[in-house]
């Protein structure tokens, strides 16, 4: 193998390693993206549940006050 051919082989190996590394990095980013999406969905659901609970409390207080007012 000539020096030129050896250099070409090394460059091809470097390219293959860089491509493999890039593929691995992309896979990691995609995994983290999905993880963050799931966390955001869970956070949104928790906030919606808290809002619904507060709305139910307010509705109960309004109903209670309405009954007290009607009794006056």
Short mmCIF file of C-alpha atoms in Angstrom, two decimals:
data_model
loop_
_atom_site.label_atom_id
_atom_site.label_comp_id
_atom_site.label_asym_id
_atom_site.label_seq_id
_atom_site.Cartn_x
_atom_site.Cartn_y
_atom_site.Cartn_z
CA UNK A 1 0.00 0.00 0.00
CA UNK A 2 1.39 3.34 -0.96
CA UNK A 3 1.61 6.24 1.39
CA UNK A 4 -1.19 7.93 -0.55
CA UNK A 5 -3.45 4.88 -0.25
CA UNK A 6 -2.72 4.65 3.48
CA UNK A 7 -3.64 8.30 3.90
CA UNK A 8 -6.90 7.72 2.03
CA UNK A 9 -7.72 4.74 4.26
CA UNK A 10 -7.04 6.78 7.41
CA UNK A 11 -9.25 9.59 6.13
CA UNK A 12 -12.03 7.14 5.30
CA UNK A 13 -11.73 5.65 8.78
CA UNK A 14 -11.90 9.13 10.30
CA UNK A 15 -14.99 9.91 8.23
CA UNK A 16 -16.64 6.67 9.34
CA UNK A 17 -15.85 7.42 13.00
CA UNK A 18 -17.19 10.95 12.68
CA UNK A 19 -20.36 9.69 11.02
CA UNK A 20 -20.88 7.09 13.74
CA UNK A 21 -20.30 9.73 16.40
CA UNK A 22 -22.75 12.09 14.72
CA UNK A 23 -25.40 9.37 14.49
CA UNK A 24 -24.91 8.64 18.19
CA UNK A 25 -25.20 12.32 19.09
CA UNK A 26 -28.37 12.69 17.02
CA UNK A 27 -29.89 9.66 18.73
CA UNK A 28 -29.06 11.14 22.15
CA UNK A 29 -30.61 14.49 21.23
CA UNK A 30 -33.75 12.76 19.98
CA UNK A 31 -33.99 10.74 23.21
CA UNK A 32 -33.62 13.87 25.32
CA UNK A 33 -36.17 15.70 23.18
CA UNK A 34 -38.73 12.93 23.70
CA UNK A 35 -37.97 12.89 27.43
CA UNK A 36 -38.52 16.65 27.65
CA UNK A 37 -41.76 16.40 25.68
CA UNK A 38 -43.05 13.80 28.12
CA UNK A 39 -42.06 15.97 31.08
CA UNK A 40 -43.78 19.01 29.56
CA UNK A 41 -46.94 16.99 28.97
CA UNK A 42 -46.87 15.73 32.55
CA UNK A 43 -46.34 19.26 33.88
CA UNK A 44 -49.20 20.59 31.74
CA UNK A 45 -51.51 17.82 32.97
CA UNK A 46 -50.60 18.57 36.59
CA UNK A 47 -51.28 22.27 36.09
CA UNK A 48 -54.62 21.54 34.43
CA UNK A 49 -55.58 19.27 37.33
CA UNK A 50 -54.65 21.97 39.85
CA UNK A 51 -56.70 24.54 37.94
CA UNK A 52 -59.69 22.18 37.82
CA UNK A 53 -59.40 21.59 41.57
CA UNK A 54 -59.29 25.35 42.25
CA UNK A 55 -62.28 25.91 39.99
CA UNK A 56 -64.20 23.21 41.86
CA UNK A 57 -63.32 24.85 45.19
CA UNK A 58 -64.51 28.23 43.94
CA UNK A 59 -67.74 26.73 42.60
CA UNK A 60 -68.35 25.05 45.97
CA UNK A 61 -67.75 28.33 47.83
CA UNK A 62 -70.06 30.20 45.48
CA UNK A 63 -72.77 27.60 45.99
CA UNK A 64 -72.29 27.76 49.76
CA UNK A 65 -72.47 31.55 49.77
CA UNK A 66 -75.55 31.44 47.56
CA UNK A 67 -77.28 29.10 50.01
CA UNK A 68 -76.34 31.35 52.95
CA UNK A 69 -77.60 34.40 51.07
CA UNK A 70 -80.88 32.67 50.23
CA UNK A 71 -81.34 31.79 53.92
CA UNK A 72 -81.13 35.45 54.90
#
